[in-house]
mmCIF file with all atom_site columns, C-alpha atoms in Angstrom:
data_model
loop_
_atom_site.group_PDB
_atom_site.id
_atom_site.type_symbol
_atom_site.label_atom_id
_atom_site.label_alt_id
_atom_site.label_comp_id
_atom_site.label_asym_id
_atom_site.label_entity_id
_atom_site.label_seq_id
_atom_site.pdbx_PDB_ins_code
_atom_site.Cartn_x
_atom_site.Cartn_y
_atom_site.Cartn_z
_atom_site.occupancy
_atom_site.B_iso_or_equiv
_atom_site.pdbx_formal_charge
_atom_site.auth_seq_id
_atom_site.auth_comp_id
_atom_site.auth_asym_id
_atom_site.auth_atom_id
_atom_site.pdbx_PDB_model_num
ATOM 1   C CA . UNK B 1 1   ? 105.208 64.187  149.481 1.00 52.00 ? 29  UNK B CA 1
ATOM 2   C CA . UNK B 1 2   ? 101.733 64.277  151.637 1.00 55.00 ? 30  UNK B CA 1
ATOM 3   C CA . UNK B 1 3   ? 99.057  65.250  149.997 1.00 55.00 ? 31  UNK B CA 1
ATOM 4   C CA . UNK B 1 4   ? 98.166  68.853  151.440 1.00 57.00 ? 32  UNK B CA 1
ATOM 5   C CA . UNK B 1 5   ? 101.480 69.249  152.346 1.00 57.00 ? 33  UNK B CA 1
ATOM 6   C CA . UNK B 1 6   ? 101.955 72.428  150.411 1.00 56.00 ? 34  UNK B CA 1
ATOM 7   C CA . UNK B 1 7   ? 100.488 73.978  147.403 1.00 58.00 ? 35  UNK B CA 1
ATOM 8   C CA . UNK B 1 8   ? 102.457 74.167  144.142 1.00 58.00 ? 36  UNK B CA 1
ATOM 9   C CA . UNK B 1 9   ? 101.053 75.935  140.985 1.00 58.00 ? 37  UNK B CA 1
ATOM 10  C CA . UNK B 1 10  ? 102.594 77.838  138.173 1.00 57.00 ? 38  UNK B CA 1
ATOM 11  C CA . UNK B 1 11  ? 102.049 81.226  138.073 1.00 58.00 ? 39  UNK B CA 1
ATOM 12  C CA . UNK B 1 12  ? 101.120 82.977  135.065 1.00 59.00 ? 40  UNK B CA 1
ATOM 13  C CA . UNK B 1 13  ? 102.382 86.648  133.612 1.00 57.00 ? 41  UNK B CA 1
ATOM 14  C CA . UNK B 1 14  ? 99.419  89.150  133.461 1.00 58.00 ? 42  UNK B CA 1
ATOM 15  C CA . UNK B 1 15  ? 99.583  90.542  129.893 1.00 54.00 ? 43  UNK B CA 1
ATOM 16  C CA . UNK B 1 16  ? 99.665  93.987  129.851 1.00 53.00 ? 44  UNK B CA 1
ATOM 17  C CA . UNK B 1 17  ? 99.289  97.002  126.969 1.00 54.00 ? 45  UNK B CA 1
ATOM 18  C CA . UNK B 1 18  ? 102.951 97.234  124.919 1.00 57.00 ? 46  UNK B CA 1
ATOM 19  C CA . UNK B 1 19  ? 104.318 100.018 126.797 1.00 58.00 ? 47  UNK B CA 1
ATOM 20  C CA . UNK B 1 20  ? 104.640 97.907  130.200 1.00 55.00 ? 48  UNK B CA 1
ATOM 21  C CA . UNK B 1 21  ? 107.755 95.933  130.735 1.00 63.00 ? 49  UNK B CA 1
ATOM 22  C CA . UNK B 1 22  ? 107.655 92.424  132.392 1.00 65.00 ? 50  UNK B CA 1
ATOM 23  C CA . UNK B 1 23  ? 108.439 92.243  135.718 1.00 73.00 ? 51  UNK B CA 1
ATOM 24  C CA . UNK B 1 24  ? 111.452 90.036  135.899 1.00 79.00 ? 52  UNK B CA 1
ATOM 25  C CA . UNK B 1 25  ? 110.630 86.746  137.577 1.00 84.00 ? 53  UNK B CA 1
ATOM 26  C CA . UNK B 1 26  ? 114.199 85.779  139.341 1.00 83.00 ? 54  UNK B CA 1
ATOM 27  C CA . UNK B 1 27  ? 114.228 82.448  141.468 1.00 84.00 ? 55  UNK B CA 1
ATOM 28  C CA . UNK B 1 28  ? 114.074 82.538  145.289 1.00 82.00 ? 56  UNK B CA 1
ATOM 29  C CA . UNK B 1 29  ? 116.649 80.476  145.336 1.00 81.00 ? 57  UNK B CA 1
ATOM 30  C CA . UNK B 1 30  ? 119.244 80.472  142.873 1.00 79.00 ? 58  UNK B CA 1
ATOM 31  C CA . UNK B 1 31  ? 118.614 84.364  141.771 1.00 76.00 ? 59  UNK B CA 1
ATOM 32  C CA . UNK B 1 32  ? 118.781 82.984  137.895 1.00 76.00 ? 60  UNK B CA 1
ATOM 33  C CA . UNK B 1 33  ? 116.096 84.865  135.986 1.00 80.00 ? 61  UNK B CA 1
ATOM 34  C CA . UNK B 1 34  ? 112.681 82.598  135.027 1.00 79.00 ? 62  UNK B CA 1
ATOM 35  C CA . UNK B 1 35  ? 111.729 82.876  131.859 1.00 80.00 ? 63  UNK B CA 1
ATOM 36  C CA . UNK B 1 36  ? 108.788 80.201  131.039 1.00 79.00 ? 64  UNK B CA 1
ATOM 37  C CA . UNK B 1 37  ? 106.576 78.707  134.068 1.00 81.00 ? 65  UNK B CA 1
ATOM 38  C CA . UNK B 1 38  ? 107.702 79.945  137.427 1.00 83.00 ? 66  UNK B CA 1
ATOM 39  C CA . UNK B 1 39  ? 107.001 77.323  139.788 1.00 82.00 ? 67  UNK B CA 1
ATOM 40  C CA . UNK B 1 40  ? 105.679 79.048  143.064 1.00 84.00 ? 68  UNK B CA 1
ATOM 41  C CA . UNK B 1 41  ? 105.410 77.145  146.406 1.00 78.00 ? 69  UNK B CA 1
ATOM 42  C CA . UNK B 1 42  ? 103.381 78.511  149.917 1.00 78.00 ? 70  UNK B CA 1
ATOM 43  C CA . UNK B 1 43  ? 104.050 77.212  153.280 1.00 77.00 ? 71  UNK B CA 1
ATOM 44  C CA . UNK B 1 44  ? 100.667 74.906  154.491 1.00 73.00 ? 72  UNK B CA 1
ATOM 45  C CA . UNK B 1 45  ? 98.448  76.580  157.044 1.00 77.00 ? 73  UNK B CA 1
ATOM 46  C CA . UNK B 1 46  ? 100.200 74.267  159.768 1.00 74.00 ? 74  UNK B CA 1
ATOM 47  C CA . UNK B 1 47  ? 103.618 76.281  159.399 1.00 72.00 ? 75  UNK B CA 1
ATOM 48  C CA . UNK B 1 48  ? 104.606 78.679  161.712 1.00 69.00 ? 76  UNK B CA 1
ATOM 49  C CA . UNK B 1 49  ? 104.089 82.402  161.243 1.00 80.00 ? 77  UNK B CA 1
ATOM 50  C CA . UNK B 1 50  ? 105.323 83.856  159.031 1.00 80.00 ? 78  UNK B CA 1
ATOM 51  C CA . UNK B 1 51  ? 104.600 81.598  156.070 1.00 73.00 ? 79  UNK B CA 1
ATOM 52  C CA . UNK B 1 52  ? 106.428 81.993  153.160 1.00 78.00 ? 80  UNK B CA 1
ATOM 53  C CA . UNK B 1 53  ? 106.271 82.311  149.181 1.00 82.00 ? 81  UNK B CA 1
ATOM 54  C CA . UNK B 1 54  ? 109.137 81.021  146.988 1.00 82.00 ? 82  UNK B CA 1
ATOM 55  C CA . UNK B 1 55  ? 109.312 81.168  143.511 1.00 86.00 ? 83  UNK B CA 1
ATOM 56  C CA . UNK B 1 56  ? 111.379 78.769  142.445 1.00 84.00 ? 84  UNK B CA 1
ATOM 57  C CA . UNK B 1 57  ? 113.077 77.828  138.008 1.00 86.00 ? 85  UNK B CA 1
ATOM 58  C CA . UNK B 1 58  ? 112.512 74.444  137.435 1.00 85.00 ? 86  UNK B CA 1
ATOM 59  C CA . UNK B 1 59  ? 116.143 72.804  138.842 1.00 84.00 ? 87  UNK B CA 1
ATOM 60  C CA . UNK B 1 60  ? 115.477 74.160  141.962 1.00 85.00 ? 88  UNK B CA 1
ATOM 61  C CA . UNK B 1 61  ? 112.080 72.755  141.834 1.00 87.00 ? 89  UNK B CA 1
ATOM 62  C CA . UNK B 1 62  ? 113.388 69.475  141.263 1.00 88.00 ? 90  UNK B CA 1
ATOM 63  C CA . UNK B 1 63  ? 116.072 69.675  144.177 1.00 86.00 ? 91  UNK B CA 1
ATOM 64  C CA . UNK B 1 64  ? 113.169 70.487  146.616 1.00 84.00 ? 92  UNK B CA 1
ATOM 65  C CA . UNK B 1 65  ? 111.039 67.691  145.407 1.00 84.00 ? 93  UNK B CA 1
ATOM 66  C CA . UNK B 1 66  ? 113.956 64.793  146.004 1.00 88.00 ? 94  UNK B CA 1
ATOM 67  C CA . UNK B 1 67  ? 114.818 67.107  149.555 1.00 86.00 ? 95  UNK B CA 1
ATOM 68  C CA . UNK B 1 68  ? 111.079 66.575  150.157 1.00 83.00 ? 96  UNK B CA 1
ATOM 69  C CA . UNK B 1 69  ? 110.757 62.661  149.168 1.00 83.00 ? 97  UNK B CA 1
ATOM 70  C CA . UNK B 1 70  ? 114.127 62.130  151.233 1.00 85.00 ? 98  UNK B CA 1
ATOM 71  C CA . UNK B 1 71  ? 112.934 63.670  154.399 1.00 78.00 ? 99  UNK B CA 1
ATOM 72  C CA . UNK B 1 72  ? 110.740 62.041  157.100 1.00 78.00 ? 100 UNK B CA 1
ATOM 73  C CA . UNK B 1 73  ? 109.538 64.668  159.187 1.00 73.00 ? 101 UNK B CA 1
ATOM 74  C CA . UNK B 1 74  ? 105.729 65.002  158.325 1.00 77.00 ? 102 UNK B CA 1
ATOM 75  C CA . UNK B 1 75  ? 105.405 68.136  160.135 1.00 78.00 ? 103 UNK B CA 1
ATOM 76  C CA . UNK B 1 76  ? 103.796 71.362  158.194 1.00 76.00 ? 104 UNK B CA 1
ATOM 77  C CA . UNK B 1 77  ? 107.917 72.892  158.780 1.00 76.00 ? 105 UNK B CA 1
ATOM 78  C CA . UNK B 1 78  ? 109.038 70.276  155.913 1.00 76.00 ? 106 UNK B CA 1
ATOM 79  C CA . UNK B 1 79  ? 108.528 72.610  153.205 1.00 77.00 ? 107 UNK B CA 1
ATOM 80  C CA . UNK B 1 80  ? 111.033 75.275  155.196 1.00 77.00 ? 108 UNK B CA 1
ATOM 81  C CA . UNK B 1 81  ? 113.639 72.479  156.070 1.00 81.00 ? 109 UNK B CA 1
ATOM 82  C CA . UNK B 1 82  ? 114.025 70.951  152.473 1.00 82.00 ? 110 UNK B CA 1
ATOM 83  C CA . UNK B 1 83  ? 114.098 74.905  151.297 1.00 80.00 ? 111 UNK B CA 1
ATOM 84  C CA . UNK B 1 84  ? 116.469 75.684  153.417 1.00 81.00 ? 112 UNK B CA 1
ATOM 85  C CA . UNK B 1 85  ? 118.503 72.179  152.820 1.00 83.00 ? 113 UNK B CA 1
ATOM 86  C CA . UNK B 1 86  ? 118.533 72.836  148.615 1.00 85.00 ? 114 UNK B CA 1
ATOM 87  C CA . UNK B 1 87  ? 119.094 76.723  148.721 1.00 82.00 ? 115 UNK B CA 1
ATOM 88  C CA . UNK B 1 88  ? 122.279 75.640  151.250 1.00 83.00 ? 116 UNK B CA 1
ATOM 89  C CA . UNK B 1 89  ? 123.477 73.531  148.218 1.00 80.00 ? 117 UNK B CA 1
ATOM 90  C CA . UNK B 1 90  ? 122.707 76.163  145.421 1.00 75.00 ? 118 UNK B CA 1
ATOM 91  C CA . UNK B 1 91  ? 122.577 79.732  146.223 1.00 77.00 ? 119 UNK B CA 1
ATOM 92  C CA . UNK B 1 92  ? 125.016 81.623  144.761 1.00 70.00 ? 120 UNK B CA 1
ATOM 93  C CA . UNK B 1 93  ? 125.909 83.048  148.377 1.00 68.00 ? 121 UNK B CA 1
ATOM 94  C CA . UNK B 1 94  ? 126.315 79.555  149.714 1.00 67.00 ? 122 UNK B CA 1
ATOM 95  C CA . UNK B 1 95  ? 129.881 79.329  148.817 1.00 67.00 ? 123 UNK B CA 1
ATOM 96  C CA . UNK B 1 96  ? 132.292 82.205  147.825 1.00 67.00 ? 124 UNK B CA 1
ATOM 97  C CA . UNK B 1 97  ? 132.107 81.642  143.974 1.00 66.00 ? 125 UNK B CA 1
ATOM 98  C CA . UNK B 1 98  ? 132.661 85.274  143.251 1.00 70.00 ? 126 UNK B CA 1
ATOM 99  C CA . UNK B 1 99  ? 136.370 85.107  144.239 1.00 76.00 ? 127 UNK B CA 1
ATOM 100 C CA . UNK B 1 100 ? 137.046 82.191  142.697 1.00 78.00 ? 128 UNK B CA 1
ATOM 101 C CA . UNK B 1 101 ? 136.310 83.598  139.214 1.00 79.00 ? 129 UNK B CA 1
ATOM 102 C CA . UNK B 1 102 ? 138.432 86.503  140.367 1.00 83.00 ? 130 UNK B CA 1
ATOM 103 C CA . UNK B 1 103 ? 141.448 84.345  141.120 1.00 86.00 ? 131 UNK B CA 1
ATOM 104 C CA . UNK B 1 104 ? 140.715 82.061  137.733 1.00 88.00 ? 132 UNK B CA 1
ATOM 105 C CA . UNK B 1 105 ? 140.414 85.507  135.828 1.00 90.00 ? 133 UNK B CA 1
ATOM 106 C CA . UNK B 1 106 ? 143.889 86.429  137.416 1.00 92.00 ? 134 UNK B CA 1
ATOM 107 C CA . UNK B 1 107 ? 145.590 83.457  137.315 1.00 93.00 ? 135 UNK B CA 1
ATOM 108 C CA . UNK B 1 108 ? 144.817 83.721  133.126 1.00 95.00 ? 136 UNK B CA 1
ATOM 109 C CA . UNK B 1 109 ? 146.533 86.739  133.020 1.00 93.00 ? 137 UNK B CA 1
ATOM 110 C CA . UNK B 1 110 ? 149.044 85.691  134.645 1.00 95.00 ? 138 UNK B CA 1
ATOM 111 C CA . UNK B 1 111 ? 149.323 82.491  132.765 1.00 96.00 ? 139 UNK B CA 1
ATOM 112 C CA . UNK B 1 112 ? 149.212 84.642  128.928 1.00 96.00 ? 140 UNK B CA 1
ATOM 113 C CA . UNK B 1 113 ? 151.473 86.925  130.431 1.00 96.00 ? 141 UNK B CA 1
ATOM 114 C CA . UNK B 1 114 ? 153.971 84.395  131.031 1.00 97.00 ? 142 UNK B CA 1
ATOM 115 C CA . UNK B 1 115 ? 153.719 83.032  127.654 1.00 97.00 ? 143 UNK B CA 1
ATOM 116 C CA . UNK B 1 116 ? 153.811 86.105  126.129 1.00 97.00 ? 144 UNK B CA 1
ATOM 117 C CA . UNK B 1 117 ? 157.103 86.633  127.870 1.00 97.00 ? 145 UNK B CA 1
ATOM 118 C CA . UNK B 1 118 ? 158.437 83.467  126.879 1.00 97.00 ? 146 UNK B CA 1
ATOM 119 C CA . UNK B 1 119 ? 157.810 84.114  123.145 1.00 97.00 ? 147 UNK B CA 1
ATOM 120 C CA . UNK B 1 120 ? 159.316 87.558  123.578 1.00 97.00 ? 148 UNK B CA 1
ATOM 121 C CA . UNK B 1 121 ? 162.417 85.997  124.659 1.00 97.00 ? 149 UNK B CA 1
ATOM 122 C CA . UNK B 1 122 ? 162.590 83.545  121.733 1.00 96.00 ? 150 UNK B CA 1
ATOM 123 C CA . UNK B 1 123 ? 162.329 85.733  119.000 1.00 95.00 ? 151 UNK B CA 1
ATOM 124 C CA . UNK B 1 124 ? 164.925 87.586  120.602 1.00 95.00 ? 152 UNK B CA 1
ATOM 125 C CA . UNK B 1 125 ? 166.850 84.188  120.767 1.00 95.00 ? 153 UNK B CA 1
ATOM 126 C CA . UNK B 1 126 ? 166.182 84.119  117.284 1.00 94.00 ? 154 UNK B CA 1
ATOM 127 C CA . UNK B 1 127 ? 167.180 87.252  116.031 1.00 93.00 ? 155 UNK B CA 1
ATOM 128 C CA . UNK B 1 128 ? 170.509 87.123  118.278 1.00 92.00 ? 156 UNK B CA 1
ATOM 129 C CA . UNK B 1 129 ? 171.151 83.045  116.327 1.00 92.00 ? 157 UNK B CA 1
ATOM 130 C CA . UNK B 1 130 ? 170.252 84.579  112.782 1.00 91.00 ? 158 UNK B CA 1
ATOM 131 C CA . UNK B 1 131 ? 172.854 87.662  113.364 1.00 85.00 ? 159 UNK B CA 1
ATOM 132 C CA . UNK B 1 132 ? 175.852 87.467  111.313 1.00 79.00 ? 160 UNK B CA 1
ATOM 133 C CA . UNK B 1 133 ? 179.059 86.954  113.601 1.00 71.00 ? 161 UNK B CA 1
#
């Protein structure tokens, strides 16, 4: 990374009276909920309008700073390409994850069914082999 290239800081949470919730921090990338040191990154001044404000957990932090070492392109846009290159990897709407647990959550019934079934039919077996002829 260039120096000036964009600013990173941790933000902090404002400490209110007891009655006032927290304002879940969730990452701009992932969606996975931040609990310690959000890690929030601005576009430089050199970026096109609008700039932006990401809040990223620390994993996805990481992923942007390897995008960011990897790419070559010293333009004030580099922030925006290596966010857009790391959330393409791990946003949870970057591939169709959801129905693959559905299928995996079938496909176990399906599977404890069948076993179920075949233990059915061998204590019937059973019953039928211990029966006096």
């Amino acid at each position: 990374m260039l120096p000036g290239d964009d600013e990173t800081f941790a933000t902090r949470r404002a400490t209110g009276q007891r009655k006032r919730r927290y304002k879940l921090i969730r990452c701009s990338i992932c969606t996975s909920l931040i609990w310690f040191h959000p890690i929030a990154h601005e576009e430089p001044v050199g970026a096109p309008e609008p700039r932006y404000e990401w809040v990223l957990c620390k994993a996805c932090h990481e992923e942007l700073l390897v995008e960011m070492r990897r790419s070559s392109i010293p333009s004030p846009a580099r922030l925006r390409i290596a966010m857009g290159l790391v959330a393409a990897e791990r946003s949870p709407r970057a591939y169709p994850m959801r129905e693959q647990w559905e299928f995996q959550r079938e496909f176990s019934w399906f599977a404890w069914l069948l076993i179920l079934f075949a233990l059915f039919h061998l204590v019937i077996l059973v019953i039928i082999w211990a029966a006096p002829k």
